[in-house]
CSV table of C-alpha atoms in Angstrom, one decimal:
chain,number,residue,atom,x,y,z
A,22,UNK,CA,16.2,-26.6,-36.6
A,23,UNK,CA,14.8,-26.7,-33.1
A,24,UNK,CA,13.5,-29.8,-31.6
A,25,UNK,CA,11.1,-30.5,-28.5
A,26,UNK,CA,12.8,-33.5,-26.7
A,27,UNK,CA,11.7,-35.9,-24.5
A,28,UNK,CA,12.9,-38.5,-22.2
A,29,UNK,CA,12.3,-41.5,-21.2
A,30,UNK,CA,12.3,-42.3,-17.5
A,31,UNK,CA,14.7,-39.9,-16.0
A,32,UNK,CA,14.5,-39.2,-12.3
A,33,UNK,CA,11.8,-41.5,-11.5
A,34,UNK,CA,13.8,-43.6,-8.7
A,35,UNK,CA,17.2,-43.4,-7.3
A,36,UNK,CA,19.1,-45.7,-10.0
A,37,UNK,CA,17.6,-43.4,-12.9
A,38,UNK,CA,19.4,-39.9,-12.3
A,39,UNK,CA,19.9,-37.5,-14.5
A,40,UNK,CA,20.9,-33.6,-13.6
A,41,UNK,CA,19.6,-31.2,-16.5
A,42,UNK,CA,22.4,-29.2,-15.8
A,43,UNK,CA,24.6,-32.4,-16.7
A,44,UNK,CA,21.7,-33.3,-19.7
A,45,UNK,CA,22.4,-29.7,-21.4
A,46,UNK,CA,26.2,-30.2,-21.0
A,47,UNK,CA,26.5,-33.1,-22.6
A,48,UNK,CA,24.1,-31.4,-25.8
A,49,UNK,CA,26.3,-28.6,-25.9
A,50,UNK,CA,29.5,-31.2,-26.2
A,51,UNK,CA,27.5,-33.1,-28.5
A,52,UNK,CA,27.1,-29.8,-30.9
A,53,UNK,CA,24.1,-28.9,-30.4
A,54,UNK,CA,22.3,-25.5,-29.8
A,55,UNK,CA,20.7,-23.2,-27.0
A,56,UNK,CA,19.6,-26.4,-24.7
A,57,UNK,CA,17.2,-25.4,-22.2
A,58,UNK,CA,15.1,-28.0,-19.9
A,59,UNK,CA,12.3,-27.7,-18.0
A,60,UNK,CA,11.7,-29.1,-14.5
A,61,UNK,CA,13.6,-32.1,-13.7
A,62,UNK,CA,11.4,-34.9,-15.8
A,63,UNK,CA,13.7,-35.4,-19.1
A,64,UNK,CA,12.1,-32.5,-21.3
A,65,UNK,CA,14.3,-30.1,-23.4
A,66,UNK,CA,14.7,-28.1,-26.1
A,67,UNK,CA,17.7,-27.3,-28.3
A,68,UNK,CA,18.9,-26.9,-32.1
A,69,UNK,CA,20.4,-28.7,-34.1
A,70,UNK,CA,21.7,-29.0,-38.3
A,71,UNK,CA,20.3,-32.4,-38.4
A,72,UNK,CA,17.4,-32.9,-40.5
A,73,UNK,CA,17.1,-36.4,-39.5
A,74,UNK,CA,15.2,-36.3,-36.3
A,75,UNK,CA,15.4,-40.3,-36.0
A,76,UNK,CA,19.1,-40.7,-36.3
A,77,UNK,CA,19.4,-37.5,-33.9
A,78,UNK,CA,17.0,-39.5,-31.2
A,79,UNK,CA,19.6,-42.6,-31.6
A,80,UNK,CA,22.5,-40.7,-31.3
A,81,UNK,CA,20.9,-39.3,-28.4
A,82,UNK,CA,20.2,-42.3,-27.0
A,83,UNK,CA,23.9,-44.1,-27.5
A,84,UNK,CA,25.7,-41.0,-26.2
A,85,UNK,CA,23.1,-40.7,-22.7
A,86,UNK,CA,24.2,-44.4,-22.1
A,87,UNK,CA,27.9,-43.8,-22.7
A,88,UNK,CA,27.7,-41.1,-20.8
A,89,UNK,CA,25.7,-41.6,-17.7
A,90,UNK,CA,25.4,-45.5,-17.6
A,91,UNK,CA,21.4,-44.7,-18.1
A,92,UNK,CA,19.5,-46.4,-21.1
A,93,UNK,CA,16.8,-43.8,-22.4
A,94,UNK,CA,14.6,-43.1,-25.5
A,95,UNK,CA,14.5,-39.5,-26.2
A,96,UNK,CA,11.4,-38.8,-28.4
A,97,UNK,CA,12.3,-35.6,-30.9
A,98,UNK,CA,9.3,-33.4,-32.5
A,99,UNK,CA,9.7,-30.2,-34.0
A,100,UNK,CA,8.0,-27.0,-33.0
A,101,UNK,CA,5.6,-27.4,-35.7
A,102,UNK,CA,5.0,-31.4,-34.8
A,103,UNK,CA,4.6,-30.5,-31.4
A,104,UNK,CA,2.2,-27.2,-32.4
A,105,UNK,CA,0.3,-29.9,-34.6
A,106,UNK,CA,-0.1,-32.1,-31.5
A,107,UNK,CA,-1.5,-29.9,-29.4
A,108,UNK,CA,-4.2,-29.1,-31.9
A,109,UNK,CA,-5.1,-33.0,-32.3
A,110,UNK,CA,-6.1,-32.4,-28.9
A,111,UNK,CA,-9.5,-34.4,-28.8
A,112,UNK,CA,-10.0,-33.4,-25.0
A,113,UNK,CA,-10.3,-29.6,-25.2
A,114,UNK,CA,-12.4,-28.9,-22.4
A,115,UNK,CA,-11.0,-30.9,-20.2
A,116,UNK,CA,-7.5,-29.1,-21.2
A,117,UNK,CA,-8.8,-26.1,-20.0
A,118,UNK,CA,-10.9,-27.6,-17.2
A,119,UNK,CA,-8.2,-30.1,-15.4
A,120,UNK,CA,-5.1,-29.8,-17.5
A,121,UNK,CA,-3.1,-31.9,-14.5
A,122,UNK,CA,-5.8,-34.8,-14.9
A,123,UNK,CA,-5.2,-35.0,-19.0
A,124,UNK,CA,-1.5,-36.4,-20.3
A,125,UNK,CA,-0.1,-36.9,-23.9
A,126,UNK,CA,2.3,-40.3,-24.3
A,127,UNK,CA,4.4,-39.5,-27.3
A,128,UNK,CA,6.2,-42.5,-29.5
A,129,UNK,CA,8.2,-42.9,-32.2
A,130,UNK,CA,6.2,-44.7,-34.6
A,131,UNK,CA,2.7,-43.8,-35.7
A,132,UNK,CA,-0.6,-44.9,-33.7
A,133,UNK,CA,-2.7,-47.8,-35.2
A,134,UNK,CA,-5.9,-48.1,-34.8
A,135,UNK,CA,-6.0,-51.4,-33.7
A,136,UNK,CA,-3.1,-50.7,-30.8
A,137,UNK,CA,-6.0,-48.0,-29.2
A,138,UNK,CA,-8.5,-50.6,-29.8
A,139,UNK,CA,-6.6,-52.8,-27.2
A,140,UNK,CA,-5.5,-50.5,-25.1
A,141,UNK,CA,-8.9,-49.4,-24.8
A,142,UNK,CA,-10.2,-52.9,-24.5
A,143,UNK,CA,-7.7,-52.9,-21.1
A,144,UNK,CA,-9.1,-49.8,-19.0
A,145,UNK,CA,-9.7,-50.9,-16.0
A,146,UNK,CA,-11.3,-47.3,-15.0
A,147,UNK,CA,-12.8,-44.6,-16.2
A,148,UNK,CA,-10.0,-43.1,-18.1
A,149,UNK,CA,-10.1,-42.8,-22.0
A,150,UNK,CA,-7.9,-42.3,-24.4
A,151,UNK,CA,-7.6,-41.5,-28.1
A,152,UNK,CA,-4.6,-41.6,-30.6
A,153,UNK,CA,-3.4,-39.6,-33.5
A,154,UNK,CA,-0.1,-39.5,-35.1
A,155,UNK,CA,2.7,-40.4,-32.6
A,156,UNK,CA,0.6,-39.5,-29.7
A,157,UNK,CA,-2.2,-41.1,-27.3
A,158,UNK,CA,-4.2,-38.5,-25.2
A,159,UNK,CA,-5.0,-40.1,-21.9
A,160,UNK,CA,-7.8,-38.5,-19.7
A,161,UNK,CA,-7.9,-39.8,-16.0
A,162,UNK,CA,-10.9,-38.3,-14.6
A,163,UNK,CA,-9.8,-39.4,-11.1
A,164,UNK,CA,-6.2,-38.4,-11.3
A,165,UNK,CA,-3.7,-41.1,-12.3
A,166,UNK,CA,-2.1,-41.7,-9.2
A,167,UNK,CA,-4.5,-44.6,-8.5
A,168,UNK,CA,-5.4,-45.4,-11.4
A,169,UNK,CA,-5.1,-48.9,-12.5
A,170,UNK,CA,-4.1,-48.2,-16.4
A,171,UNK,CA,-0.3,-47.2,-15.9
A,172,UNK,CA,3.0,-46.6,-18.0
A,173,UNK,CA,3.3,-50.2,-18.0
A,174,UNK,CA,-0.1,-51.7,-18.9
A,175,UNK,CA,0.1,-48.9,-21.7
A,176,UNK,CA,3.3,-50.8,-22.9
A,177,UNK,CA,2.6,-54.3,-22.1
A,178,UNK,CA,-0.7,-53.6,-24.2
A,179,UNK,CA,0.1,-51.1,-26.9
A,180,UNK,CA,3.6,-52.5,-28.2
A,181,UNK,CA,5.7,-50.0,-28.0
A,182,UNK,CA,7.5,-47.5,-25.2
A,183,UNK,CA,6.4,-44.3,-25.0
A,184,UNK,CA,6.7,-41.5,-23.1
A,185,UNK,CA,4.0,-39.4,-21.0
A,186,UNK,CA,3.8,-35.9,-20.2
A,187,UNK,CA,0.9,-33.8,-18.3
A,188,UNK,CA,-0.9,-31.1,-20.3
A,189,UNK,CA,1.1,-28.6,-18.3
A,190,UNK,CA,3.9,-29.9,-18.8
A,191,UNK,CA,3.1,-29.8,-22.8
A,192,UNK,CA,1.9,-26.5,-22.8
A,193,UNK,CA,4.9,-24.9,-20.9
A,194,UNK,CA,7.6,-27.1,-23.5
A,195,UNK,CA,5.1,-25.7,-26.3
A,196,UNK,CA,6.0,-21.7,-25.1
A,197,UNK,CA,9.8,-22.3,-24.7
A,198,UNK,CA,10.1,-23.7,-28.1
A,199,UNK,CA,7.7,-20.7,-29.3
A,200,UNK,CA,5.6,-23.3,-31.2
């Protein structure tokens, strides 16, 4: 099976390093398939037997912290999940408009209701987001580099960590896992 991984917080400051090169190695040790990574943000995709995608992101986890030293969450979808994101999509026009300006925070448990209702509550700004499945679609009509709704009012509010990626960034894993 393949699977669409995503990390948490890699190469973000100078305690949180991780070399893709060194990421795919330690997959391949690990006994898993094909790993390729794109740019140098955490994101990868590889094979594997297991058909447990959960115990897959823990063992993940455990061996990247044994490892490198580095806690991480790696968030695991499957070409279809992923395929099945993109089409939940709610901001289509501004996909195709300002993809760089529109990013998808993926988690591992569903979205409630209620957890968008307070992070929605929160926005200090014109962004907006929506949820649906294991994902929250953020649009930040002004960018988010100064924008006041970050990573960590999004976890602070919503309850659990996540992980964000820009609509490039999803597209471009979404062609080298030919979902």
């Amino acid at each position: 099976m393949t699977y669409i991984g995503l990390l948490r917080g890699v190469n973000l400051g100078p305690t949180r390093k991780l070399l893709m090169a060194d990421l795919r190695a330690m997959l391949v040790d690990m006994g898993l398939g094909d790993p390729r990574t794109l740019l140098q943000s955490g994101n990868v995709v590889f094979t594997s037997d297991s058909r447990s995608p959960a115990s897959l992101e823990r063992r993940l986890d455990l061996e990247t912290a044994a490892r490198f030293k580095l806690q991480t969450i790696y968030y695991l979808r499957t070409p279809a999940e992923w395929a099945a994101m993109v089409r939940a999509n709610p901001f289509k026009a501004e996909a195709e408009r300002d993809p760089a300006r529109l990013h998808v925070a993926c988690f591992r448990e569903p979205v409630t209701a209620a957890q968008v209702k307070a992070l929605q509550a929160v926005i200090p700004g014109r962004e907006v987001v929506h949820g649906s499945g294991r994902a929250l679609y953020f649009f930040y009509p002004d960018g988010m580099g100064q924008s006041k709704l970050t990573p960590t009012l999004i976890d602070r509010v919503f309850g659990q960590k996540g992980t964000m990626r820009n609509w490039n960034t999803v597209r471009k894993l979404h062609e080298l896992a030919g979902a």
